Coordinates of C-alpha atoms in Angstrom, one line a residue:
X5 CA -2.7 -15.0 -22.1
X6 CA -2.6 -17.9 -20.1
X7 CA -5.2 -19.2 -16.9
X8 CA -3.4 -20.7 -13.7
X9 CA -4.9 -22.2 -11.1
X10 CA -3.3 -23.1 -7.2
X11 CA -1.6 -21.3 -4.6
X12 CA 1.3 -18.7 -5.7
X13 CA 4.1 -19.0 -3.1
X14 CA 5.8 -16.1 -2.3
X15 CA 7.0 -13.2 0.4
X16 CA 4.6 -12.0 2.8
X17 CA 3.2 -8.4 3.6
X18 CA 2.5 -8.0 7.3
X19 CA 1.7 -5.3 9.4
X20 CA 1.6 -5.7 13.2
X21 CA 0.3 -2.9 15.4
X22 CA -0.3 -2.6 18.8
X23 CA 0.2 -0.5 22.3
X24 CA 3.3 0.5 23.5
X25 CA 5.8 -2.0 25.1
X26 CA 3.9 -4.9 24.1
X27 CA 6.8 -6.7 22.5
X28 CA 6.2 -5.5 18.5
X29 CA 9.5 -5.1 17.5
X30 CA 10.8 -8.5 19.2
X31 CA 8.0 -10.3 17.5
X32 CA 9.4 -8.6 14.3
X33 CA 12.9 -10.1 15.0
X34 CA 11.7 -13.7 15.2
X35 CA 11.0 -13.3 10.9
X36 CA 13.7 -15.0 8.9
X37 CA 16.9 -13.1 8.7
X38 CA 15.7 -9.8 9.3
X39 CA 17.1 -6.3 8.9
X40 CA 15.4 -3.2 10.4
X41 CA 14.6 0.3 9.4
X42 CA 14.4 1.4 12.8
X43 CA 12.6 5.0 12.6
X44 CA 12.7 5.4 16.5
X45 CA 15.5 3.4 18.2
X46 CA 13.2 0.8 19.3
X47 CA 16.1 -1.9 18.6
X48 CA 19.0 -0.7 20.5
X49 CA 18.7 -3.1 23.0
X50 CA 17.9 -5.9 20.8
X51 CA 20.8 -7.9 19.0
X52 CA 19.8 -7.5 15.5
X53 CA 20.8 -5.9 12.2
X54 CA 20.1 -2.7 11.3
X55 CA 20.4 0.4 8.8
X56 CA 21.8 3.2 10.2
X57 CA 18.9 5.4 12.0
X58 CA 16.6 7.3 9.3
X59 CA 16.4 11.0 9.8
X60 CA 14.7 11.6 7.1
X61 CA 12.2 10.8 4.8
X62 CA 14.6 10.0 1.5
X63 CA 16.7 7.9 3.9
X64 CA 14.3 5.5 4.4
X65 CA 14.0 5.4 0.6
X66 CA 17.7 4.8 0.1
X67 CA 17.4 1.5 2.8
X68 CA 14.6 0.0 0.5
X69 CA 17.0 0.6 -2.9
X70 CA 19.5 -1.1 -0.9
X71 CA 17.7 -4.2 -0.2
X72 CA 16.0 -4.4 -3.9
X73 CA 20.1 -4.2 -5.1
X74 CA 20.7 -6.6 -3.0
X75 CA 18.5 -9.3 -2.3
X76 CA 20.7 -11.5 -0.4
X77 CA 21.2 -9.3 2.7
X78 CA 18.4 -10.3 4.2
X79 CA 15.1 -12.4 3.9
X80 CA 13.1 -10.1 6.0
X81 CA 12.7 -6.1 5.9
X82 CA 11.1 -4.5 9.0
X83 CA 10.1 -0.8 9.0
X84 CA 9.7 0.1 12.8
X85 CA 7.4 1.7 12.9
X86 CA 5.1 3.2 10.4
X87 CA 3.9 6.2 12.8
X88 CA 7.3 7.6 12.9
X89 CA 8.1 7.1 9.4
X90 CA 5.1 9.0 8.6
X91 CA 6.1 11.5 10.6
X92 CA 9.0 12.3 8.5
X93 CA 6.8 11.9 5.3
X94 CA 4.7 14.9 6.8
X95 CA 8.1 16.8 7.4
X96 CA 9.3 16.0 3.6
X97 CA 5.9 17.2 1.8
X98 CA 5.8 20.5 4.0
X99 CA 9.7 21.1 2.9
X100 CA 8.8 20.5 -0.7
X101 CA 5.7 22.6 -0.4
X102 CA 7.5 25.5 1.6
X103 CA 5.2 25.5 4.2
X104 CA 5.7 25.1 8.0
X105 CA 2.9 22.6 9.2
X106 CA 1.1 20.4 6.9
X107 CA -2.5 22.1 7.9
X108 CA -0.8 25.4 6.0
X109 CA -1.8 23.6 2.7
X110 CA -5.1 24.1 3.3
X111 CA -8.7 22.0 2.5
X112 CA -6.9 19.3 3.8
X113 CA -4.4 18.8 0.6
X114 CA -1.5 18.3 2.8
X115 CA -3.0 14.8 4.3
X116 CA -3.2 14.0 0.3
X117 CA 0.3 14.9 -0.4
X118 CA 1.4 12.5 2.7
X119 CA -0.7 9.6 1.5
X120 CA 0.5 10.0 -2.4
X121 CA 4.3 9.8 -1.2
X122 CA 3.4 7.0 1.5
X123 CA 2.1 5.4 -1.5
X124 CA 5.2 5.6 -3.3
X125 CA 6.7 4.1 -0.5
X126 CA 4.5 1.1 -0.3
X127 CA 5.1 0.8 -4.3
X128 CA 8.7 0.6 -3.8
X129 CA 8.5 -2.2 -1.5
X130 CA 6.4 -4.1 -4.2
X131 CA 10.1 -5.0 -5.5
X132 CA 11.3 -5.8 -2.2
X133 CA 8.0 -8.6 -2.2
X134 CA 8.8 -9.7 -5.5
X135 CA 12.7 -10.4 -4.9
X136 CA 11.1 -13.2 -2.5
X137 CA 11.8 -10.6 0.9
X138 CA 9.1 -10.7 3.1
X139 CA 8.1 -7.0 4.5
X140 CA 6.7 -6.0 8.1
X141 CA 5.7 -2.5 9.0
X142 CA 5.1 -2.6 12.5
X143 CA 2.6 0.3 14.0
X144 CA 1.7 2.1 17.5
X145 CA -2.4 1.8 18.4
X146 CA -4.7 4.4 19.9
X147 CA -7.9 4.2 20.8
X148 CA -10.8 6.4 19.8
X149 CA -14.4 6.3 21.0
X150 CA -16.7 5.2 17.8
X151 CA -20.4 5.7 17.2
X152 CA -22.4 4.1 14.6
X153 CA -25.1 6.1 13.0
X154 CA -27.5 2.8 13.1
X155 CA -26.8 1.9 16.4
X156 CA -27.4 3.1 20.1
X157 CA -24.1 3.9 22.1
X158 CA -21.0 4.4 21.4
X159 CA -17.8 2.0 22.5
X160 CA -14.0 2.1 22.2
X161 CA -12.3 1.3 19.0
X162 CA -8.4 0.2 18.4
X163 CA -6.5 2.0 15.5
X164 CA -3.4 2.8 14.1
X165 CA -2.0 5.5 15.4
X166 CA -1.9 7.3 11.4
X167 CA -3.4 9.4 9.5
X168 CA -6.8 8.9 8.2
X169 CA -5.6 8.8 4.6
X170 CA -2.7 6.6 5.0
X171 CA -4.2 3.7 7.6
X172 CA -6.5 2.5 5.3
X173 CA -4.2 2.0 2.6
X174 CA -2.0 0.6 4.5
X175 CA -4.3 -2.2 6.1
X176 CA -5.2 -2.4 2.2
X177 CA -1.9 -3.4 1.0
X178 CA -0.9 -5.7 3.5
X179 CA -1.4 -9.8 3.3
X180 CA -2.2 -9.9 6.8
X181 CA -3.1 -7.3 9.8
X182 CA -2.6 -8.1 13.3
X183 CA -3.6 -6.5 16.5
X184 CA -1.6 -7.4 19.4
X185 CA -3.1 -6.8 22.8
X186 CA -3.3 -7.9 26.6
X187 CA -6.2 -10.1 27.3
X188 CA -8.0 -9.5 31.0
X189 CA -10.2 -11.5 32.5
X190 CA -12.8 -10.6 35.2
X191 CA -12.8 -12.2 38.4
X192 CA -16.1 -12.2 40.7
X193 CA -15.1 -12.1 44.6
X194 CA -17.5 -14.6 46.2
X195 CA -18.1 -13.0 49.3
X196 CA -18.4 -9.4 48.1
X197 CA -19.3 -10.1 44.4
X198 CA -16.7 -7.5 43.6
X199 CA -15.4 -7.6 40.0
X200 CA -12.0 -7.1 38.9
X201 CA -9.8 -7.5 36.3
X202 CA -6.7 -9.9 36.4
X203 CA -4.5 -11.4 34.2
X204 CA -2.8 -9.8 30.9
X205 CA -1.9 -12.6 29.0
X206 CA -0.7 -11.4 25.6
X207 CA -3.0 -12.4 22.8
X208 CA -2.5 -11.6 18.7
X209 CA -6.3 -11.0 16.8
X210 CA -5.9 -12.2 13.5
X211 CA -9.6 -11.5 12.0
X212 CA -11.6 -8.1 12.2
X213 CA -14.0 -7.3 14.9
X214 CA -16.0 -3.9 15.7
X215 CA -13.3 -3.3 18.3
X216 CA -10.0 -3.6 16.0
X217 CA -8.8 -4.0 12.4
X218 CA -7.2 -7.5 11.5
X219 CA -7.2 -9.7 8.6
X220 CA -5.6 -12.9 7.3
X221 CA -5.6 -14.8 4.4
X222 CA -4.4 -18.2 5.5
X223 CA -7.3 -19.4 7.5
X224 CA -5.8 -18.7 11.3
X225 CA -8.1 -18.8 14.6
X226 CA -9.6 -15.1 15.5
X227 CA -7.2 -15.2 18.6
X228 CA -4.0 -16.8 19.1
X229 CA -0.7 -16.6 21.4
X230 CA 1.5 -13.4 20.5
X231 CA 4.2 -15.5 19.3
X232 CA 5.6 -15.9 15.7
X233 CA 5.3 -19.4 16.7
X234 CA 1.7 -19.0 15.6
X235 CA 2.1 -18.1 12.3
X236 CA 5.6 -19.3 11.2
X237 CA 3.7 -22.1 9.4
X238 CA 2.0 -19.3 6.8
X239 CA 5.4 -17.3 6.4
X240 CA 7.7 -20.1 5.7
X241 CA 5.4 -23.1 4.5
X242 CA 7.5 -24.4 1.0
X243 CA 5.9 -26.8 -1.1
X244 CA 9.1 -29.1 -2.3
X245 CA 8.6 -29.7 -6.3
X246 CA 9.6 -33.4 -6.7
X247 CA 9.7 -35.6 -9.7
X248 CA 7.4 -38.6 -10.2
X249 CA 9.2 -41.5 -8.4
X250 CA 10.7 -44.5 -10.7
X251 CA 9.5 -47.9 -10.0
X252 CA 12.1 -50.6 -9.4
X253 CA 13.7 -52.3 -12.1
X254 CA 12.0 -49.9 -14.6
X255 CA 14.3 -48.9 -17.0
X256 CA 14.0 -45.2 -18.2
X257 CA 12.3 -44.5 -21.4
X258 CA 14.3 -43.5 -23.9
X259 CA 13.8 -40.0 -25.3
X260 CA 12.1 -39.7 -28.6
X261 CA 14.8 -38.4 -31.4
X262 CA 13.8 -35.1 -33.0
X263 CA 12.1 -35.8 -36.2
X264 CA 13.9 -34.2 -39.0
X265 CA 12.2 -31.2 -40.7
X266 CA 12.3 -30.3 -44.2
X267 CA 13.1 -26.7 -45.2
X268 CA 10.4 -24.9 -46.2
X269 CA 11.5 -23.3 -50.0
X270 CA 11.5 -19.6 -49.8
X271 CA 8.9 -18.1 -52.3
X272 CA 9.9 -14.7 -53.7
X273 CA 7.0 -12.2 -53.2
X274 CA 6.1 -9.2 -55.2
X275 CA 7.4 -6.2 -53.4
X276 CA 4.5 -4.1 -52.1
X277 CA 4.3 -0.6 -51.1
X278 CA 4.2 -0.1 -47.1
X279 CA 0.9 0.6 -46.2
X280 CA -0.3 4.3 -45.1
X281 CA -0.2 5.0 -41.5
X282 CA -3.7 5.1 -40.4
X283 CA -5.2 8.6 -39.6
X284 CA -5.5 9.3 -36.0
X285 CA -9.1 9.3 -34.8
X286 CA -10.4 12.8 -34.2
X287 CA -11.3 14.0 -31.1
X288 CA -15.3 13.9 -30.0
X289 CA -17.1 16.9 -29.8
X290 CA -17.3 17.2 -26.7
X291 CA -13.5 17.3 -26.5
X292 CA -12.9 20.0 -28.7
X293 CA -15.7 22.5 -27.5
X294 CA -13.8 21.9 -24.1
X295 CA -10.1 22.6 -25.6
X296 CA -11.5 26.0 -27.3
X297 CA -13.0 27.0 -23.6
X298 CA -9.4 26.0 -21.7
X299 CA -7.7 28.0 -24.3
X300 CA -10.3 31.4 -24.6
X301 CA -10.3 30.9 -20.6
X302 CA -6.2 30.1 -20.2
X303 CA -6.9 27.0 -18.0
X304 CA -3.9 24.5 -18.7
X305 CA -4.9 20.6 -18.6
X306 CA -2.9 20.4 -15.6
X307 CA -5.2 23.2 -13.7
X308 CA -8.1 21.5 -15.1
X309 CA -7.2 17.7 -14.2
X310 CA -6.0 19.2 -10.7
X311 CA -9.6 20.9 -9.9
X312 CA -11.0 18.0 -11.1
X313 CA -9.4 15.9 -8.9
X314 CA -9.8 18.2 -5.6
X315 CA -13.5 17.7 -6.0
X316 CA -12.9 14.3 -6.2
X317 CA -14.9 13.4 -9.8
X318 CA -11.2 11.8 -10.7
X319 CA -8.1 10.6 -9.7
X320 CA -5.2 12.9 -9.6
X321 CA -3.3 12.1 -12.9
X322 CA -6.1 11.0 -15.0
X323 CA -5.9 12.9 -18.5
X324 CA -9.2 15.0 -19.1
X325 CA -9.3 13.1 -22.6
X326 CA -10.3 9.9 -20.8
X327 CA -12.9 12.0 -18.9
X328 CA -16.7 10.4 -19.5
X329 CA -18.2 12.5 -22.2
X330 CA -21.2 13.1 -20.2
X331 CA -19.3 14.2 -17.1
X332 CA -17.5 16.9 -19.5
X333 CA -20.9 18.0 -21.0
X334 CA -22.7 18.2 -17.5
X335 CA -20.3 19.5 -15.2
X336 CA -18.0 21.2 -17.0
X337 CA -19.2 22.8 -20.2
X338 CA -22.3 23.6 -18.8
X339 CA -21.3 25.2 -15.5
X340 CA -18.0 26.4 -17.2
X341 CA -17.9 30.1 -15.5
X342 CA -18.1 28.3 -12.0
X343 CA -15.4 25.7 -12.8
X344 CA -13.0 28.6 -14.1
X345 CA -13.4 30.3 -11.0
X346 CA -12.9 27.3 -8.8
X347 CA -10.0 26.3 -10.7
X348 CA -8.2 29.9 -10.6
X349 CA -8.6 29.7 -6.9
X350 CA -5.5 27.0 -6.9
X351 CA -1.8 28.4 -6.9
X352 CA 0.9 26.8 -8.9
X353 CA 2.8 25.5 -6.2
X354 CA -0.5 23.5 -5.2
X355 CA -0.7 21.9 -8.9
X356 CA 3.3 21.3 -8.7
X357 CA 2.9 19.7 -5.5
X358 CA 1.3 16.9 -7.1
X359 CA 4.7 14.9 -8.3
X360 CA 6.4 14.8 -5.6
X361 CA 9.4 12.1 -5.6
X362 CA 10.3 9.1 -3.4
X363 CA 13.5 9.9 -3.4

């Protein structure tokens, strides 16, 4: 295992959101050699390269797979916009689940499935980043009345126009979250003392504020002009690696000749019997007890793990054999009858929905 230090150059993951018509698509088109996955037709009047307009969730996946297989086709992949892509994801999730609407899953489970499918797209985009290609995802903004429990009053807050499950995940995934908006100025009339808003200059916020979400890891100013030039140095900065200059009239040192090594003599070792395979460790008593209860009541591992995940105790897909023994004893075995009733409420189709592929 090695330990490294210093800045690691690489492609950037950028999320840009703002009001309709502020110029998100135009801003993204200034990135190096971009190609668009245009989910809403916002680039029709722009001279940019784009894939065929996606009509369903799988079309977005096919475009991403093409970029991964052909990394020379672009230097920036733009998904424009995330909220329209999420609508395709919701439709896909409903079709796979055999329901008419996302609420038909019940208990908020439909939004969990959408989150899992959207995460699979973000995981696939990591391969694009690893190929040295920037990823830019745009999104519309919406205003929401926000009230803090420990503060007096309320205020308006700008957020991405996404579900409450997908929006936080997208913000965490990004290296840079930028919020574009119009900056207005309040002017007071000297005679009437009346105040009115003027201006409307387009600006871009790069750090968090109670009224919006934003972040960056490059030390940008809190508010900059809404122009690609404001972040060009961050996106395109590459330090050239140069060798140490040779002094004038200095003769290069000859490379040392490799020392001749004597070949070690081969020693004959006595034949030994192959080591016996180590016995597998036995399961703990608490796991064995849980298995007996599951067998007696017909609770499959998949059903148990799904029910535990729906309660929020462990992430979906975590094997029950990895659960904490204390949790198994206190939350499952000691309350087994109540847990069985809860686990049997779920349909087999609900449990199978956990593995929706991004294809």
